[in-house]
């Protein structure tokens, strides 16, 4: 069984979003940063130092989440359910408490439709993943040993290729937009309508004659 990173358990047991006692009278003083090298307590934005290998923890429905784009650089998150919140893909740090299972017909029919469950806490999952959070994957690794948090060389290569593809697509979009602008500027102007002949102009400007009344009858 591959041993999880030494900072992971400390991260999962850390309490976030408490008020920083050093910057108690400063806005944005919630402790939502964590350094993977220090492996200490959470700290706020103002306590952040240049040497910190930190990650920002966010919240969704009062539960701690971390962005996939950040955590996948240091952990193999395969098998963990991800969600899109505020246009960013995230995953939960720990398992969330579940309400009591109802035994009515609606609950039974919903359970039949959704057949994906977390292997540890049995939470319903949206997609065919194995775990609902990093915490449940850690428990699964300790219990069964059939998963890992260690990034392989192939995973590192895939992440690098994915970032390169995103940068390339961005450059292609910019080139496409630039090409469209150039094409607009280089387009030939439409020909001017032909000028009317002098005879047509004279006819259009000719004044009408003085009207004459018909002679009166006897």
mmCIF file of C-alpha atoms in Angstrom:
data_model
loop_
_atom_site.group_PDB
_atom_site.id
_atom_site.type_symbol
_atom_site.label_atom_id
_atom_site.label_comp_id
_atom_site.label_asym_id
_atom_site.label_seq_id
_atom_site.Cartn_x
_atom_site.Cartn_y
_atom_site.Cartn_z
ATOM 1 C CA UNK A 1 0.000 0.000 0.000
ATOM 2 C CA UNK A 2 1.348 3.415 -0.981
ATOM 3 C CA UNK A 3 1.604 5.797 1.962
ATOM 4 C CA UNK A 4 -0.417 9.032 1.549
ATOM 5 C CA UNK A 5 1.468 12.356 1.705
ATOM 6 C CA UNK A 6 2.360 13.327 5.295
ATOM 7 C CA UNK A 7 0.497 16.639 5.066
ATOM 8 C CA UNK A 8 -2.818 15.179 3.886
ATOM 9 C CA UNK A 9 -4.217 13.971 7.219
ATOM 10 C CA UNK A 10 -3.258 17.236 8.882
ATOM 11 C CA UNK A 11 -4.999 19.152 6.095
ATOM 12 C CA UNK A 12 -8.185 17.125 6.464
ATOM 13 C CA UNK A 13 -8.259 17.639 10.253
ATOM 14 C CA UNK A 14 -7.567 21.392 10.137
ATOM 15 C CA UNK A 15 -10.342 23.843 11.014
ATOM 16 C CA UNK A 16 -10.722 26.591 8.441
ATOM 17 C CA UNK A 17 -12.548 29.937 8.269
ATOM 18 C CA UNK A 18 -11.921 30.962 11.852
ATOM 19 C CA UNK A 19 -10.996 34.608 12.509
ATOM 20 C CA UNK A 20 -7.266 35.338 12.479
ATOM 21 C CA UNK A 21 -6.263 36.604 15.924
ATOM 22 C CA UNK A 22 -3.342 38.581 14.472
ATOM 23 C CA UNK A 23 -5.510 40.539 12.022
ATOM 24 C CA UNK A 24 -8.757 40.572 13.959
ATOM 25 C CA UNK A 25 -9.736 44.085 12.868
ATOM 26 C CA UNK A 26 -8.856 43.623 9.204
ATOM 27 C CA UNK A 27 -11.306 42.641 6.452
ATOM 28 C CA UNK A 28 -10.832 39.269 4.755
ATOM 29 C CA UNK A 29 -9.258 37.889 7.920
ATOM 30 C CA UNK A 30 -10.691 34.369 7.741
ATOM 31 C CA UNK A 31 -8.124 31.570 7.952
ATOM 32 C CA UNK A 32 -8.611 29.776 4.639
ATOM 33 C CA UNK A 33 -4.988 29.157 3.576
ATOM 34 C CA UNK A 34 -2.877 26.070 4.266
ATOM 35 C CA UNK A 35 0.830 25.440 3.583
ATOM 36 C CA UNK A 36 1.761 21.912 2.534
ATOM 37 C CA UNK A 37 5.356 22.389 3.684
ATOM 38 C CA UNK A 38 4.699 23.919 7.124
ATOM 39 C CA UNK A 39 1.857 21.429 7.896
ATOM 40 C CA UNK A 40 0.727 23.816 10.589
ATOM 41 C CA UNK A 41 -2.563 25.535 11.332
ATOM 42 C CA UNK A 42 -4.576 27.524 8.796
ATOM 43 C CA UNK A 43 -3.703 31.181 8.251
ATOM 44 C CA UNK A 44 -5.283 34.213 6.621
ATOM 45 C CA UNK A 45 -4.373 36.159 3.498
ATOM 46 C CA UNK A 46 -2.268 38.687 5.439
ATOM 47 C CA UNK A 47 -0.208 35.971 7.184
ATOM 48 C CA UNK A 48 0.792 34.494 3.849
ATOM 49 C CA UNK A 49 4.530 34.498 3.127
ATOM 50 C CA UNK A 50 6.440 34.167 -0.129
ATOM 51 C CA UNK A 51 7.917 30.784 0.817
ATOM 52 C CA UNK A 52 4.540 29.163 1.573
ATOM 53 C CA UNK A 53 3.468 26.274 -0.617
ATOM 54 C CA UNK A 54 -0.113 27.184 0.111
ATOM 55 C CA UNK A 55 -3.533 26.267 -1.156
ATOM 56 C CA UNK A 56 -6.705 28.234 -0.664
ATOM 57 C CA UNK A 57 -9.648 26.412 0.868
ATOM 58 C CA UNK A 58 -13.130 27.477 -0.183
ATOM 59 C CA UNK A 59 -16.606 26.723 1.112
ATOM 60 C CA UNK A 60 -19.759 25.301 -0.377
ATOM 61 C CA UNK A 61 -22.842 24.906 1.814
ATOM 62 C CA UNK A 62 -20.662 25.271 4.951
ATOM 63 C CA UNK A 63 -18.305 22.492 3.859
ATOM 64 C CA UNK A 64 -14.657 22.862 2.874
ATOM 65 C CA UNK A 65 -13.715 22.372 -0.775
ATOM 66 C CA UNK A 66 -10.566 22.830 -2.850
ATOM 67 C CA UNK A 67 -10.229 23.535 -6.546
ATOM 68 C CA UNK A 68 -9.354 20.570 -8.731
ATOM 69 C CA UNK A 69 -6.921 22.685 -10.780
ATOM 70 C CA UNK A 70 -4.832 23.280 -7.635
ATOM 71 C CA UNK A 71 -4.976 19.976 -5.752
ATOM 72 C CA UNK A 72 -4.427 17.728 -8.788
ATOM 73 C CA UNK A 73 -0.879 19.100 -9.059
ATOM 74 C CA UNK A 74 0.098 17.414 -5.761
ATOM 75 C CA UNK A 75 -2.408 14.542 -5.404
ATOM 76 C CA UNK A 76 -3.871 11.814 -7.549
ATOM 77 C CA UNK A 77 -7.579 12.604 -7.159
ATOM 78 C CA UNK A 78 -8.832 9.846 -9.428
ATOM 79 C CA UNK A 79 -11.954 8.164 -8.095
ATOM 80 C CA UNK A 80 -13.171 11.239 -6.164
ATOM 81 C CA UNK A 81 -16.438 12.904 -7.196
ATOM 82 C CA UNK A 82 -15.994 16.478 -8.434
ATOM 83 C CA UNK A 83 -18.554 19.278 -8.654
ATOM 84 C CA UNK A 84 -18.815 22.569 -10.539
ATOM 85 C CA UNK A 85 -19.439 25.479 -8.155
ATOM 86 C CA UNK A 86 -19.239 29.110 -9.287
ATOM 87 C CA UNK A 87 -17.816 28.033 -12.661
ATOM 88 C CA UNK A 88 -14.921 26.169 -10.972
ATOM 89 C CA UNK A 89 -14.527 22.395 -10.570
ATOM 90 C CA UNK A 90 -13.969 21.482 -6.921
ATOM 91 C CA UNK A 91 -14.002 18.484 -4.604
ATOM 92 C CA UNK A 92 -14.815 18.150 -0.910
ATOM 93 C CA UNK A 93 -12.115 17.608 1.688
ATOM 94 C CA UNK A 94 -14.171 15.418 4.017
ATOM 95 C CA UNK A 95 -17.385 13.422 4.006
ATOM 96 C CA UNK A 96 -20.529 15.434 4.644
ATOM 97 C CA UNK A 97 -23.225 14.429 7.132
ATOM 98 C CA UNK A 98 -26.265 12.836 5.563
ATOM 99 C CA UNK A 99 -29.896 13.088 6.507
ATOM 100 C CA UNK A 100 -31.740 9.992 7.678
ATOM 101 C CA UNK A 101 -32.752 7.622 4.916
ATOM 102 C CA UNK A 102 -36.471 7.795 4.210
ATOM 103 C CA UNK A 103 -38.364 4.615 3.483
ATOM 104 C CA UNK A 104 -41.178 6.090 1.424
ATOM 105 C CA UNK A 105 -41.745 5.149 -2.211
ATOM 106 C CA UNK A 106 -40.174 8.339 -3.583
ATOM 107 C CA UNK A 107 -36.900 7.718 -1.767
ATOM 108 C CA UNK A 108 -36.824 4.092 -2.907
ATOM 109 C CA UNK A 109 -37.442 5.049 -6.544
ATOM 110 C CA UNK A 110 -34.742 7.756 -6.374
ATOM 111 C CA UNK A 111 -32.263 5.233 -4.967
ATOM 112 C CA UNK A 112 -33.012 2.885 -7.853
ATOM 113 C CA UNK A 113 -32.376 5.625 -10.411
ATOM 114 C CA UNK A 114 -29.087 6.729 -8.810
ATOM 115 C CA UNK A 115 -26.869 3.660 -8.480
ATOM 116 C CA UNK A 116 -23.572 5.418 -7.656
ATOM 117 C CA UNK A 117 -22.490 5.457 -4.010
ATOM 118 C CA UNK A 118 -19.379 6.326 -2.055
ATOM 119 C CA UNK A 119 -17.612 3.129 -0.997
ATOM 120 C CA UNK A 120 -17.009 4.463 2.517
ATOM 121 C CA UNK A 121 -19.962 6.628 3.634
ATOM 122 C CA UNK A 122 -22.514 5.406 1.043
ATOM 123 C CA UNK A 123 -23.389 8.936 -0.063
ATOM 124 C CA UNK A 124 -25.162 9.212 -3.413
ATOM 125 C CA UNK A 125 -22.814 10.299 -6.196
ATOM 126 C CA UNK A 126 -23.675 12.037 -9.443
ATOM 127 C CA UNK A 127 -21.204 10.088 -11.561
ATOM 128 C CA UNK A 128 -19.537 6.666 -11.418
ATOM 129 C CA UNK A 129 -16.820 7.600 -8.895
ATOM 130 C CA UNK A 130 -15.659 5.596 -5.891
ATOM 131 C CA UNK A 131 -15.435 8.281 -3.195
ATOM 132 C CA UNK A 132 -17.275 11.467 -2.282
ATOM 133 C CA UNK A 133 -14.256 13.286 -0.809
ATOM 134 C CA UNK A 134 -10.529 13.151 -0.172
ATOM 135 C CA UNK A 135 -11.224 11.941 3.362
ATOM 136 C CA UNK A 136 -13.203 8.943 2.150
ATOM 137 C CA UNK A 137 -10.491 8.071 -0.359
ATOM 138 C CA UNK A 138 -7.928 8.172 2.463
ATOM 139 C CA UNK A 139 -10.054 5.769 4.499
ATOM 140 C CA UNK A 140 -10.430 3.520 1.457
ATOM 141 C CA UNK A 141 -6.665 3.437 0.923
ATOM 142 C CA UNK A 142 -6.043 2.469 4.552
ATOM 143 C CA UNK A 143 -8.821 -0.095 4.500
ATOM 144 C CA UNK A 144 -8.388 -1.775 1.123
ATOM 145 C CA UNK A 145 -5.144 -0.463 -0.339
ATOM 146 C CA UNK A 146 -6.582 -0.459 -3.876
ATOM 147 C CA UNK A 147 -6.163 3.271 -4.503
ATOM 148 C CA UNK A 148 -3.395 5.829 -4.245
ATOM 149 C CA UNK A 149 -2.777 9.555 -3.833
ATOM 150 C CA UNK A 150 0.696 9.406 -5.386
ATOM 151 C CA UNK A 151 1.007 11.070 -8.764
ATOM 152 C CA UNK A 152 2.642 8.836 -11.345
ATOM 153 C CA UNK A 153 4.842 10.088 -14.145
ATOM 154 C CA UNK A 154 1.978 9.452 -16.552
ATOM 155 C CA UNK A 155 -0.373 11.572 -14.446
ATOM 156 C CA UNK A 156 2.156 14.413 -14.373
ATOM 157 C CA UNK A 157 2.481 14.192 -18.137
ATOM 158 C CA UNK A 158 -1.305 14.230 -18.616
ATOM 159 C CA UNK A 159 -1.673 17.285 -16.367
ATOM 160 C CA UNK A 160 1.108 19.078 -18.257
ATOM 161 C CA UNK A 161 -0.442 18.184 -21.610
ATOM 162 C CA UNK A 162 -3.830 19.408 -20.406
ATOM 163 C CA UNK A 163 -2.392 22.765 -19.369
ATOM 164 C CA UNK A 164 -0.536 23.021 -22.693
ATOM 165 C CA UNK A 165 -3.746 22.280 -24.609
ATOM 166 C CA UNK A 166 -5.580 25.003 -22.684
ATOM 167 C CA UNK A 167 -2.797 27.511 -23.439
ATOM 168 C CA UNK A 168 -2.705 26.472 -27.093
ATOM 169 C CA UNK A 169 -6.462 26.781 -27.477
ATOM 170 C CA UNK A 170 -6.279 30.243 -25.918
ATOM 171 C CA UNK A 171 -3.569 31.299 -28.370
ATOM 172 C CA UNK A 172 -5.569 29.877 -31.270
ATOM 173 C CA UNK A 173 -8.633 31.819 -30.171
ATOM 174 C CA UNK A 174 -6.597 35.019 -30.008
ATOM 175 C CA UNK A 175 -5.148 34.358 -33.481
ATOM 176 C CA UNK A 176 -8.620 33.651 -34.807
ATOM 177 C CA UNK A 177 -9.968 36.897 -33.372
ATOM 178 C CA UNK A 178 -6.953 38.793 -34.760
ATOM 179 C CA UNK A 179 -7.453 37.223 -38.196
ATOM 180 C CA UNK A 180 -11.106 38.237 -38.183
ATOM 181 C CA UNK A 181 -10.160 41.839 -37.414
ATOM 182 C CA UNK A 182 -7.545 41.852 -40.205
ATOM 183 C CA UNK A 183 -10.048 40.435 -42.637
ATOM 184 C CA UNK A 184 -12.519 43.167 -41.761
ATOM 185 C CA UNK A 185 -9.933 45.902 -42.294
ATOM 186 C CA UNK A 186 -8.699 44.411 -45.587
ATOM 187 C CA UNK A 187 -12.148 43.956 -47.073
ATOM 188 C CA UNK A 188 -12.739 46.106 -50.170
ATOM 189 C CA UNK A 189 -15.347 48.840 -49.858
ATOM 190 C CA UNK A 190 -18.561 48.396 -51.740
ATOM 191 C CA UNK A 191 -18.687 50.301 -55.076
ATOM 192 C CA UNK A 192 -20.438 53.666 -55.054
ATOM 193 C CA UNK A 193 -23.753 53.850 -56.897
ATOM 194 C CA UNK A 194 -23.453 55.296 -60.456
ATOM 195 C CA UNK A 195 -24.069 58.993 -60.845
ATOM 196 C CA UNK A 196 -27.257 59.944 -62.681
ATOM 197 C CA UNK A 197 -26.878 61.389 -66.191
ATOM 198 C CA UNK A 198 -27.177 65.184 -66.665
ATOM 199 C CA UNK A 199 -30.365 64.672 -68.637
ATOM 200 C CA UNK A 200 -31.929 62.772 -65.756
ATOM 201 C CA UNK A 201 -30.842 65.517 -63.375
ATOM 202 C CA UNK A 202 -32.360 68.205 -65.629
ATOM 203 C CA UNK A 203 -35.589 66.267 -65.906
ATOM 204 C CA UNK A 204 -35.771 65.809 -62.155
ATOM 205 C CA UNK A 205 -35.127 69.493 -61.558
ATOM 206 C CA UNK A 206 -37.550 70.801 -64.262
ATOM 207 C CA UNK A 207 -40.319 72.876 -62.746
ATOM 208 C CA UNK A 208 -43.864 72.197 -63.620
ATOM 209 C CA UNK A 209 -45.654 74.666 -65.915
ATOM 210 C CA UNK A 210 -48.374 77.068 -64.805
ATOM 211 C CA UNK A 211 -51.697 75.213 -64.672
ATOM 212 C CA UNK A 212 -54.441 76.501 -67.022
ATOM 213 C CA UNK A 213 -58.121 76.262 -66.242
ATOM 214 C CA UNK A 214 -60.557 74.936 -68.759
ATOM 215 C CA UNK A 215 -62.712 77.639 -70.395
ATOM 216 C CA UNK A 216 -66.116 78.161 -68.868
ATOM 217 C CA UNK A 217 -69.066 76.953 -70.857
ATOM 218 C CA UNK A 218 -71.961 79.203 -72.178
#
